[in-house]
Tab-separated table of C-alpha atoms and ligand atoms in Angstrom:
chain	number	residue	atom	x	y	z
A	155	UNK	CA	-83.334	40.715	9.609
A	156	UNK	CA	-82.722	42.169	13.041
A	157	UNK	CA	-82.442	45.828	13.902
A	158	UNK	CA	-79.458	46.912	15.962
A	159	UNK	CA	-80.413	48.282	19.339
A	160	UNK	CA	-76.943	48.739	20.787
A	161	UNK	CA	-73.849	50.424	19.500
A	162	UNK	CA	-71.551	47.993	17.742
A	163	UNK	CA	-68.251	46.810	19.120
A	164	UNK	CA	-66.627	46.777	15.683
A	165	UNK	CA	-65.089	49.955	14.258
A	166	UNK	CA	-65.292	48.581	10.709
A	167	UNK	CA	-67.747	49.534	7.969
A	168	UNK	CA	-67.767	47.448	4.787
A	169	UNK	CA	-68.592	49.356	1.615
A	170	UNK	CA	-69.543	47.179	-1.351
A	171	UNK	CA	-68.567	48.723	-4.706
A	172	UNK	CA	-65.817	51.195	-5.602
A	173	UNK	CA	-67.874	53.420	-7.892
A	174	UNK	CA	-68.191	57.140	-7.126
A	175	UNK	CA	-70.722	56.500	-4.337
A	176	UNK	CA	-68.688	53.868	-2.484
A	177	UNK	CA	-65.431	55.797	-2.827
A	178	UNK	CA	-66.865	58.999	-1.367
A	179	UNK	CA	-68.741	57.159	1.409
A	180	UNK	CA	-65.550	55.320	2.378
A	181	UNK	CA	-63.518	58.537	2.362
A	182	UNK	CA	-66.067	60.219	4.632
A	183	UNK	CA	-66.007	57.294	7.070
A	184	UNK	CA	-62.216	57.193	7.134
A	185	UNK	CA	-62.082	60.951	7.694
A	186	UNK	CA	-64.237	60.433	10.790
A	187	UNK	CA	-61.882	57.789	12.178
A	188	UNK	CA	-63.791	54.667	11.104
A	189	UNK	CA	-62.005	51.657	9.588
A	190	UNK	CA	-63.481	51.623	6.057
A	191	UNK	CA	-63.055	48.566	3.825
A	192	UNK	CA	-64.231	48.618	0.194
A	193	UNK	CA	-64.949	45.308	-1.551
A	194	UNK	CA	-64.937	45.726	-5.345
A	195	UNK	CA	-65.501	42.827	-7.710
A	196	UNK	CA	-63.627	44.350	-10.622
A	197	UNK	CA	-59.872	44.230	-10.897
A	198	UNK	CA	-59.652	47.032	-13.463
A	199	UNK	CA	-61.841	50.071	-13.910
A	200	UNK	CA	-63.988	50.420	-17.019
A	201	UNK	CA	-62.235	52.602	-19.624
A	202	UNK	CA	-65.627	54.083	-20.600
A	203	UNK	CA	-66.813	57.237	-18.865
A	204	UNK	CA	-70.532	56.958	-18.280
A	205	UNK	CA	-71.123	60.304	-16.523
A	206	UNK	CA	-69.602	63.450	-17.986
A	207	UNK	CA	-70.847	66.090	-15.578
A	208	UNK	CA	-70.575	67.219	-11.970
A	209	UNK	CA	-73.352	69.447	-10.732
A	210	UNK	CA	-72.977	72.539	-8.493
A	211	UNK	CA	-74.120	70.788	-5.286
A	212	UNK	CA	-71.637	67.959	-5.804
A	213	UNK	CA	-68.846	70.509	-6.253
A	214	UNK	CA	-69.985	72.261	-3.062
A	215	UNK	CA	-69.778	68.926	-1.222
A	216	UNK	CA	-66.230	68.330	-2.434
A	217	UNK	CA	-65.343	71.891	-1.439
A	218	UNK	CA	-66.699	71.312	2.092
A	219	UNK	CA	-63.842	68.796	2.476
A	220	UNK	CA	-61.236	70.939	0.708
A	221	UNK	CA	-61.210	68.298	-2.010
A	222	UNK	CA	-62.579	70.179	-5.010
A	223	UNK	CA	-59.384	71.628	-6.531
A	224	UNK	CA	-58.134	68.492	-8.358
A	225	UNK	CA	-61.581	68.105	-9.943
A	226	UNK	CA	-61.703	71.741	-11.061
A	227	UNK	CA	-58.205	71.384	-12.516
A	228	UNK	CA	-59.216	68.280	-14.495
A	229	UNK	CA	-62.586	69.535	-15.757
A	230	UNK	CA	-64.127	72.330	-17.790
A	231	UNK	CA	-67.010	74.504	-16.559
A	232	UNK	CA	-70.119	74.855	-18.730
A	233	UNK	CA	-72.607	77.566	-17.710
A	234	UNK	CA	-75.713	75.853	-19.113
A	235	UNK	CA	-77.101	72.356	-19.583
A	236	UNK	CA	-80.331	70.735	-20.711
A	237	UNK	CA	-83.431	69.398	-19.003
A	238	UNK	CA	-85.212	66.742	-21.069
A	239	UNK	CA	-83.334	67.949	-24.172
A	240	UNK	CA	-85.504	71.073	-24.215
A	241	UNK	CA	-84.435	73.744	-26.691
A	242	UNK	CA	-84.350	76.305	-23.843
A	243	UNK	CA	-81.174	75.632	-21.836
A	244	UNK	CA	-81.014	75.638	-18.062
A	245	UNK	CA	-78.594	78.366	-16.989
A	246	UNK	CA	-76.543	77.672	-13.878
A	247	UNK	CA	-74.815	81.065	-13.922
A	248	UNK	CA	-77.828	82.769	-12.365
A	249	UNK	CA	-78.089	80.335	-9.406
A	250	UNK	CA	-76.895	81.125	-5.894
A	251	UNK	CA	-73.909	78.839	-5.487
A	252	UNK	CA	-70.141	78.953	-5.154
A	253	UNK	CA	-69.989	76.915	-8.423
A	254	UNK	CA	-72.499	78.371	-10.913
A	255	UNK	CA	-71.770	75.835	-13.635
A	256	UNK	CA	-71.657	72.145	-14.447
A	257	UNK	CA	-68.150	70.745	-14.532
A	258	UNK	CA	-67.510	68.599	-17.604
A	259	UNK	CA	-65.312	65.788	-16.304
A	260	UNK	CA	-65.350	62.149	-17.421
A	261	UNK	CA	-66.438	59.599	-14.819
A	262	UNK	CA	-63.147	57.758	-15.298
A	263	UNK	CA	-61.257	60.859	-14.080
A	264	UNK	CA	-63.746	61.438	-11.258
A	265	UNK	CA	-63.304	57.863	-10.035
A	266	UNK	CA	-59.508	58.057	-10.233
A	267	UNK	CA	-59.501	61.259	-8.131
A	268	UNK	CA	-62.000	59.848	-5.614
A	269	UNK	CA	-59.937	56.687	-5.278
A	270	UNK	CA	-56.792	58.718	-4.711
A	271	UNK	CA	-58.525	60.604	-1.908
A	272	UNK	CA	-59.933	57.432	-0.325
A	273	UNK	CA	-56.539	55.720	-0.360
A	274	UNK	CA	-54.914	58.850	1.034
A	275	UNK	CA	-57.315	58.721	3.998
A	276	UNK	CA	-56.401	55.085	4.657
A	277	UNK	CA	-59.361	53.275	3.097
A	278	UNK	CA	-58.635	49.566	2.580
A	279	UNK	CA	-59.698	48.817	-1.032
A	280	UNK	CA	-59.854	45.130	-1.938
A	281	UNK	CA	-60.354	44.474	-5.672
A	282	UNK	CA	-61.377	41.222	-7.337
A	283	UNK	CA	-63.617	40.785	-4.265
A	284	UNK	CA	-67.214	39.880	-5.133
A	285	UNK	CA	-69.785	40.007	-2.357
A	286	UNK	CA	-72.037	36.942	-2.318
A	287	UNK	CA	-73.506	36.812	1.190
A	288	UNK	CA	-74.773	38.980	4.037
A	289	UNK	CA	-75.796	37.971	7.535
A	290	UNK	CA	-76.981	40.191	10.388
A	291	UNK	CA	-77.131	39.631	14.148
A	292	UNK	CA	-77.907	42.088	16.955
A	293	UNK	CA	-74.288	43.099	17.185
A	294	UNK	CA	-72.763	42.677	13.763
A	295	UNK	CA	-73.159	42.195	10.025
A	296	UNK	CA	-71.036	39.553	8.325
A	297	UNK	CA	-70.201	40.071	4.654
A	298	UNK	CA	-69.128	37.068	2.595
A	299	UNK	CA	-67.039	37.569	-0.514
A	300	UNK	CA	-65.079	35.602	-3.074
A	301	UNK	CA	-61.551	36.660	-3.897
A	302	UNK	CA	-58.975	34.696	-5.894
A	303	UNK	CA	-61.139	31.574	-5.711
A	304	UNK	CA	-61.428	31.663	-1.915
A	305	UNK	CA	-64.395	32.531	0.307
A	306	UNK	CA	-63.821	35.203	2.965
A	307	UNK	CA	-66.002	36.529	5.792
A	308	UNK	CA	-65.726	40.034	7.201
A	309	UNK	CA	-67.510	41.210	10.371
A	310	UNK	CA	-68.511	44.854	10.526
A	311	UNK	CA	-70.711	47.329	12.340
A	312	UNK	CA	-72.468	48.303	9.108
A	313	UNK	CA	-72.491	47.298	5.435
A	314	UNK	CA	-73.073	49.855	2.703
A	315	UNK	CA	-74.488	48.661	-0.617
A	316	UNK	CA	-73.029	51.007	-3.231
A	317	UNK	CA	-72.760	48.208	-5.759
A	318	UNK	CA	-74.756	49.715	-8.602
A	319	UNK	CA	-78.150	49.134	-10.192
A	320	UNK	CA	-77.964	45.332	-10.008
A	321	UNK	CA	-76.932	45.528	-6.343
A	322	UNK	CA	-76.230	42.170	-4.712
A	323	UNK	CA	-76.427	43.855	-1.302
A	324	UNK	CA	-79.952	45.103	-1.992
A	325	UNK	CA	-80.985	41.590	-3.064
A	326	UNK	CA	-79.286	39.895	-0.115
A	327	UNK	CA	-80.925	42.320	2.320
A	328	UNK	CA	-84.313	41.566	0.734
A	329	UNK	CA	-85.054	45.192	-0.140
A	330	UNK	CA	-87.568	45.533	-2.992
A	331	UNK	CA	-86.558	47.712	-5.952
A	332	UNK	CA	-89.859	49.375	-6.772
A	333	UNK	CA	-90.760	51.009	-10.088
A	334	UNK	CA	-90.795	50.181	-13.763
A	335	UNK	CA	-88.687	47.943	-16.001
A	336	UNK	CA	-87.231	49.407	-19.213
A	337	UNK	CA	-89.665	50.012	-22.024
A	338	UNK	CA	-87.444	52.267	-24.152
A	339	UNK	CA	-83.750	52.152	-25.048
A	340	UNK	CA	-81.390	55.048	-25.581
A	341	UNK	CA	-77.882	54.867	-27.022
A	342	UNK	CA	-74.447	56.310	-26.457
A	343	UNK	CA	-71.655	56.472	-29.045
A	344	UNK	CA	-68.211	57.993	-28.421
A	345	UNK	CA	-66.853	58.653	-31.924
A	346	UNK	CA	-64.576	60.878	-33.985
A	347	UNK	CA	-66.504	63.463	-36.003
A	348	UNK	CA	-64.775	64.927	-39.058
A	349	UNK	CA	-67.550	67.508	-39.396
A	350	UNK	CA	-68.869	68.158	-35.864
A	351	UNK	CA	-72.011	70.277	-35.473
A	352	UNK	CA	-72.128	73.486	-33.408
A	353	UNK	CA	-71.350	72.957	-29.689
A	354	UNK	CA	-74.425	72.055	-27.650
A	355	UNK	CA	-76.359	70.669	-30.626
A	356	UNK	CA	-79.518	68.864	-29.621
A	357	UNK	CA	-82.403	67.783	-31.786
A	358	UNK	CA	-85.696	66.393	-30.538
A	359	UNK	CA	-88.391	65.378	-32.986
A	360	UNK	CA	-91.079	62.730	-33.016
A	361	UNK	CA	-88.689	60.526	-35.048
A	362	UNK	CA	-85.853	60.654	-32.524
A	363	UNK	CA	-83.607	62.614	-30.161
A	364	UNK	CA	-79.902	63.418	-30.464
A	365	UNK	CA	-77.462	65.405	-28.343
A	366	UNK	CA	-73.814	65.926	-29.284
A	367	UNK	CA	-71.181	66.842	-26.688
A	368	UNK	CA	-67.395	67.193	-27.081
A	369	UNK	CA	-65.163	64.825	-25.088
A	370	UNK	CA	-61.729	65.748	-23.706
A	371	UNK	CA	-59.942	63.239	-25.979
A	372	UNK	CA	-61.137	65.018	-29.155
A	373	UNK	CA	-63.998	62.605	-29.759
A	374	UNK	CA	-67.676	63.516	-29.422
A	375	UNK	CA	-70.388	61.781	-27.462
A	376	UNK	CA	-73.623	61.171	-29.363
A	377	UNK	CA	-76.488	60.286	-27.048
A	378	UNK	CA	-80.122	59.886	-27.900
A	379	UNK	CA	-83.182	57.853	-28.596
A	380	UNK	CA	-84.054	56.164	-31.890
A	381	UNK	CA	-87.670	54.917	-32.004
A	382	UNK	CA	-86.808	52.660	-34.954
A	383	UNK	CA	-84.400	50.595	-32.829
A	384	UNK	CA	-86.224	49.626	-29.664
A	385	UNK	CA	-85.799	45.910	-29.186
A	386	UNK	CA	-84.315	45.064	-25.802
A	387	UNK	CA	-81.477	42.811	-26.966
A	388	UNK	CA	-80.299	44.873	-29.941
A	389	UNK	CA	-76.701	46.115	-29.914
A	390	UNK	CA	-75.604	49.441	-31.363
A	391	UNK	CA	-73.249	49.264	-34.338
A	392	UNK	CA	-71.546	52.116	-36.190
A	393	UNK	CA	-73.666	51.843	-39.345
A	394	UNK	CA	-76.934	51.981	-37.396
A	395	UNK	CA	-75.648	55.059	-35.580
A	396	UNK	CA	-74.552	56.598	-38.890
A	397	UNK	CA	-77.999	56.014	-40.412
A	398	UNK	CA	-79.697	57.628	-37.424
A	399	UNK	CA	-77.405	60.672	-37.442
A	400	UNK	CA	-77.944	61.063	-41.183
A	401	UNK	CA	-81.705	60.979	-40.663
A	402	UNK	CA	-81.627	63.529	-37.849
A	403	UNK	CA	-79.054	66.008	-39.229
A	404	UNK	CA	-78.984	65.394	-42.992
A	405	UNK	CA	-75.288	64.373	-42.841
A	406	UNK	CA	-73.333	61.654	-41.017
A	407	UNK	CA	-71.060	64.338	-39.449
A	408	UNK	CA	-68.085	62.302	-40.697
A	409	UNK	CA	-68.422	59.875	-37.835
A	410	UNK	CA	-65.816	57.127	-37.494
A	411	UNK	CA	-63.518	55.305	-35.094
A	412	UNK	CA	-65.816	54.635	-32.111
A	413	UNK	CA	-64.284	54.004	-28.692
A	414	UNK	CA	-67.631	53.047	-27.109
A	415	UNK	CA	-71.031	52.084	-28.542
A	416	UNK	CA	-73.701	51.070	-26.067
A	417	UNK	CA	-77.392	51.171	-25.238
A	418	UNK	CA	-79.238	51.776	-21.976
A	419	UNK	CA	-82.803	51.291	-20.790
A	420	UNK	CA	-85.205	53.694	-19.124
A	421	UNK	CA	-85.955	51.514	-16.079
A	422	UNK	CA	-86.891	53.794	-13.182
A	423	UNK	CA	-86.668	52.202	-9.757
A	424	UNK	CA	-86.275	53.267	-6.146
A	425	UNK	CA	-85.401	51.031	-3.191
A	426	UNK	CA	-88.358	50.521	-0.851
A	427	UNK	CA	-86.058	51.526	2.012
A	428	UNK	CA	-82.451	52.736	2.158
A	429	UNK	CA	-81.843	50.894	5.464
A	430	UNK	CA	-82.492	47.407	6.695
A	431	UNK	CA	-80.899	46.856	10.093
A	432	UNK	CA	-77.154	47.220	9.652
A	433	UNK	CA	-77.358	47.489	5.864
A	434	UNK	CA	-77.566	50.872	4.112
A	435	UNK	CA	-78.044	51.516	0.397
A	436	UNK	CA	-76.670	54.437	-1.624
A	437	UNK	CA	-76.217	55.523	-5.247
A	438	UNK	CA	-77.432	53.385	-8.141
A	439	UNK	CA	-78.032	50.515	-5.709
A	440	UNK	CA	-80.858	52.661	-4.306
A	441	UNK	CA	-82.138	54.413	-7.442
A	442	UNK	CA	-81.858	53.966	-11.203
A	443	UNK	CA	-83.292	55.982	-14.057
A	444	UNK	CA	-82.783	56.919	-17.719
A	445	UNK	CA	-79.368	58.659	-17.650
A	446	UNK	CA	-80.586	62.057	-18.716
A	447	UNK	CA	-79.811	65.470	-17.324
A	448	UNK	CA	-76.571	64.210	-15.738
A	449	UNK	CA	-77.883	63.167	-12.338
A	450	UNK	CA	-76.955	59.608	-11.275
A	451	UNK	CA	-73.335	60.056	-10.243
A	452	UNK	CA	-74.228	63.311	-8.537
A	453	UNK	CA	-77.069	61.703	-6.589
A	454	UNK	CA	-74.688	58.930	-5.514
A	455	UNK	CA	-72.041	61.294	-4.121
A	456	UNK	CA	-74.762	63.305	-2.380
A	457	UNK	CA	-76.141	60.078	-0.829
A	458	UNK	CA	-72.628	59.169	0.294
A	459	UNK	CA	-72.212	62.567	1.951
A	460	UNK	CA	-75.462	62.142	3.883
A	461	UNK	CA	-74.462	58.626	4.868
A	462	UNK	CA	-70.814	59.093	5.854
A	463	UNK	CA	-71.005	61.293	8.946
A	464	UNK	CA	-74.128	59.572	10.260
A	465	UNK	CA	-72.733	56.063	9.894
A	466	UNK	CA	-69.507	57.232	11.527
A	467	UNK	CA	-71.400	58.850	14.424
A	468	UNK	CA	-73.340	55.623	15.022
A	469	UNK	CA	-70.250	53.409	14.853
A	470	UNK	CA	-68.300	55.682	17.191
A	471	UNK	CA	-71.172	55.779	19.683
A	472	UNK	CA	-71.942	59.489	19.564
A	473	UNK	CA	-75.386	59.086	17.954
A	474	UNK	CA	-78.182	56.557	18.561
A	475	UNK	CA	-79.271	54.214	15.780
A	476	UNK	CA	-82.048	56.495	14.610
A	477	UNK	CA	-79.362	58.629	12.964
A	478	UNK	CA	-79.302	55.815	10.387
A	479	UNK	CA	-83.048	56.164	9.892
A	480	UNK	CA	-82.538	59.903	9.349
A	481	UNK	CA	-80.251	59.003	6.460
A	482	UNK	CA	-82.750	56.546	5.012
A	483	UNK	CA	-85.699	58.940	5.220
A	484	UNK	CA	-83.832	61.985	3.940
A	485	UNK	CA	-82.193	60.315	0.973
A	486	UNK	CA	-85.232	58.284	-0.027
A	487	UNK	CA	-87.155	61.568	-0.231
A	488	UNK	CA	-84.381	62.829	-2.485
A	489	UNK	CA	-84.736	59.606	-4.517
A	490	UNK	CA	-88.426	60.314	-5.009
A	491	UNK	CA	-87.605	63.788	-6.359
A	492	UNK	CA	-84.961	62.217	-8.625
A	493	UNK	CA	-87.580	59.803	-9.919
A	494	UNK	CA	-89.964	62.664	-10.708
A	495	UNK	CA	-87.238	64.660	-12.434
A	496	UNK	CA	-85.973	61.794	-14.587
A	497	UNK	CA	-89.442	60.504	-15.523
A	498	UNK	CA	-90.360	64.044	-16.564
A	499	UNK	CA	-87.220	64.293	-18.662
A	500	UNK	CA	-87.686	60.985	-20.407
A	501	UNK	CA	-91.296	61.953	-21.261
A	502	UNK	CA	-90.068	65.278	-22.666
A	503	UNK	CA	-87.374	63.549	-24.736
A	504	UNK	CA	-89.812	61.077	-26.260
A	505	UNK	CA	-92.616	63.593	-26.860
A	506	UNK	CA	-94.236	62.619	-30.166
A	507	UNK	CA	-97.964	63.346	-30.184
A	508	UNK	CA	-99.437	66.876	-30.273
A	509	UNK	CA	-100.246	67.029	-26.559
A	510	UNK	CA	-96.761	65.857	-25.539
A	511	UNK	CA	-95.186	68.372	-27.939
A	512	UNK	CA	-97.385	71.065	-26.378
A	513	UNK	CA	-96.025	70.123	-22.933
A	514	UNK	CA	-92.481	70.569	-24.305
A	515	UNK	CA	-93.439	73.992	-25.651
A	516	UNK	CA	-94.890	74.925	-22.247
A	517	UNK	CA	-91.723	73.803	-20.428
A	518	UNK	CA	-89.608	75.821	-22.885
A	519	UNK	CA	-91.728	78.859	-22.139
A	520	UNK	CA	-91.433	78.427	-18.362
A	521	UNK	CA	-87.703	77.817	-18.543
A	522	UNK	CA	-87.222	81.094	-20.400
A	523	UNK	CA	-88.397	82.994	-17.285
A	524	UNK	CA	-85.991	83.726	-14.367
A	525	UNK	CA	-88.326	81.921	-11.947
A	526	UNK	CA	-88.663	78.864	-14.192
A	527	UNK	CA	-84.910	78.711	-14.734
A	528	UNK	CA	-84.273	79.004	-10.982
A	529	UNK	CA	-86.789	76.277	-10.172
A	530	UNK	CA	-85.598	73.688	-12.707
A	531	UNK	CA	-81.972	74.833	-12.427
A	532	UNK	CA	-81.824	74.382	-8.655
A	533	UNK	CA	-83.426	70.963	-9.046
A	534	UNK	CA	-80.903	69.851	-11.666
A	535	UNK	CA	-77.997	71.391	-9.765
A	536	UNK	CA	-78.970	69.546	-6.553
A	537	UNK	CA	-79.416	72.868	-4.748
A	538	UNK	CA	-83.078	72.764	-3.752
A	539	UNK	CA	-82.785	70.288	-0.855
A	540	UNK	CA	-82.132	72.982	1.744
A	541	UNK	CA	-82.745	70.720	4.715
A	542	UNK	CA	-80.162	68.238	3.509
A	543	UNK	CA	-77.538	70.917	3.069
A	544	UNK	CA	-78.033	72.063	6.640
A	545	UNK	CA	-77.023	68.637	7.884
A	546	UNK	CA	-73.415	68.527	6.702
B	107	FAD	C1	-74.590	56.372	-20.760
B	107	FAD	C2	-74.630	56.905	-19.352
B	107	FAD	C3	-74.395	58.258	-19.127
B	107	FAD	C4	-74.440	58.772	-17.843
B	107	FAD	N1	-74.210	60.112	-17.660
B	107	FAD	C5	-74.273	60.639	-16.429
B	107	FAD	C6	-73.993	62.031	-16.203
B	107	FAD	O1	-73.699	62.788	-17.124
B	107	FAD	N2	-74.038	62.497	-14.925
B	107	FAD	C7	-74.334	61.682	-13.870
B	107	FAD	O2	-74.375	62.171	-12.734
B	107	FAD	N3	-74.573	60.365	-14.046
B	107	FAD	C8	-74.550	59.818	-15.285
B	107	FAD	N4	-74.755	58.483	-15.460
B	107	FAD	C9	-75.040	57.640	-14.293
B	107	FAD	C10	-73.762	57.284	-13.500
B	107	FAD	O3	-72.829	56.663	-14.336
B	107	FAD	C11	-74.151	56.356	-12.334
B	107	FAD	O4	-75.267	56.905	-11.672
B	107	FAD	C12	-72.992	56.203	-11.342
B	107	FAD	O5	-71.934	55.462	-11.888
B	107	FAD	C13	-73.472	55.504	-10.060
B	107	FAD	O6	-72.394	55.336	-9.207
B	107	FAD	P1	-72.401	54.187	-8.113
B	107	FAD	O7	-71.080	54.285	-7.422
B	107	FAD	O8	-73.632	54.280	-7.294
B	107	FAD	O9	-72.512	52.814	-8.934
B	107	FAD	P2	-71.507	52.217	-10.020
B	107	FAD	O10	-70.730	53.283	-10.683
B	107	FAD	O11	-72.314	51.299	-10.864
B	107	FAD	O12	-70.475	51.370	-9.153
B	107	FAD	C14	-70.849	50.149	-8.551
B	107	FAD	C15	-69.580	49.328	-8.299
B	107	FAD	O13	-69.954	48.153	-7.555
B	107	FAD	C16	-69.241	47.037	-8.061
B	107	FAD	N5	-69.989	45.819	-7.729
B	107	FAD	C17	-71.171	45.409	-8.256
B	107	FAD	N6	-71.579	44.256	-7.665
B	107	FAD	C18	-70.622	43.929	-6.757
B	107	FAD	C19	-70.475	42.842	-5.836
B	107	FAD	N7	-71.382	41.856	-5.719
B	107	FAD	N8	-69.363	42.809	-5.048
B	107	FAD	C20	-68.425	43.801	-5.137
B	107	FAD	N9	-68.517	44.849	-5.997
B	107	FAD	C21	-69.605	44.912	-6.788
B	107	FAD	C22	-69.143	47.323	-9.578
B	107	FAD	O14	-68.081	46.590	-10.182
B	107	FAD	C23	-68.933	48.834	-9.599
B	107	FAD	O15	-67.560	49.177	-9.594
B	107	FAD	C24	-74.713	57.923	-16.742
B	107	FAD	C25	-74.922	56.555	-16.960
B	107	FAD	C26	-74.885	56.038	-18.248
B	107	FAD	C27	-75.134	54.566	-18.478
């Protein structure tokens, strides 16, 4: 791979992947006058909402662009959330922010609103376009993709890999994805509950973890960890979920009619670098973790915000190439903090032996203090990276 030393002649940036990260990065680039092209391999969006929450810092970012209102109108604020399924909630309403809450909003709605904004700013979104190749020279990066059975090549000043945890861009750029493979599997079930438990119910015991959250369509999301079902290739079915819920709560909560049953691993990985020459990584392509605490989508949009203006400044010639390194250094440091936070949470969730349970009790005790709540709360909310915020 070569490193660019001169400003590019092309005004195009190719963004691979139209998830939340790619959509916000593309919108930021277009806002700054750059020709932004998104290549997305899917033709239709997934009907399943993975993320359900937007954190205070993400809402602040949207507000910086006068873009937050449609999200606020579509979501519901919740003043408290959990860290590692601790019994003591993290309260956002005591934090110093314009948005002292987490916004409950399904990822499907978030993506639809982000796409609307990107299209409105003139982003060229090409669907059914799967990226298969990447080539860099001193002056350009060429992205190869397949669309409708034909191979296409697109020259650009920069390529952004926002193509998720199995990122082809990361692979093609030869960037190692450092960390650990999955050794534990959690589950998610979106179901109807005839007898739902109290709002905010969460149970953590040595024999499993369960959190129940209401969904906008009247269903509930059951998420958790069942130590009795930990083989990698097992699929979740309704009866297994029913048995687990019965064991944890003493009743099956009247669960029926699932719209989504799935499992996820606890792999925790961070890209060795977020930049190689003219290729930048962001979002899940750069960091993956057990989806706990509601952080991945938020981290992706925050990456995209840090990337957008810098990539635009480089492409338009107003900043030297080390502005791209600033992005890579700043957001990789954030990725390291994300790794610490999510590893801590998955250890807290799976606490089973006396010493691990004692650590949970200690965290609960700390979180009950204003200082402890502010420390963990600002971390979860994305508000403790003061240097990053100063750069927008
Ligand atoms: C069960 C579950 C619950 C979660 N809950 C939360 C939560 O509450 N809060 C939170 O913040 N996060 C949560 N997350 C994480 C969140 O969903 C992800 O972090 C987020 O989707 C990452 O966004 P992204 O845009 O980086 O990647 P993705 O959303 O994965 O988007 C990547 C896109 O790239 C496309 N693509 C892939 N390869 C190619 C290719 N070769 N060519 C072209 N396109 C390609 C894909 O089709 C996809 O559209 C959860 C995840 C799971 C699994």
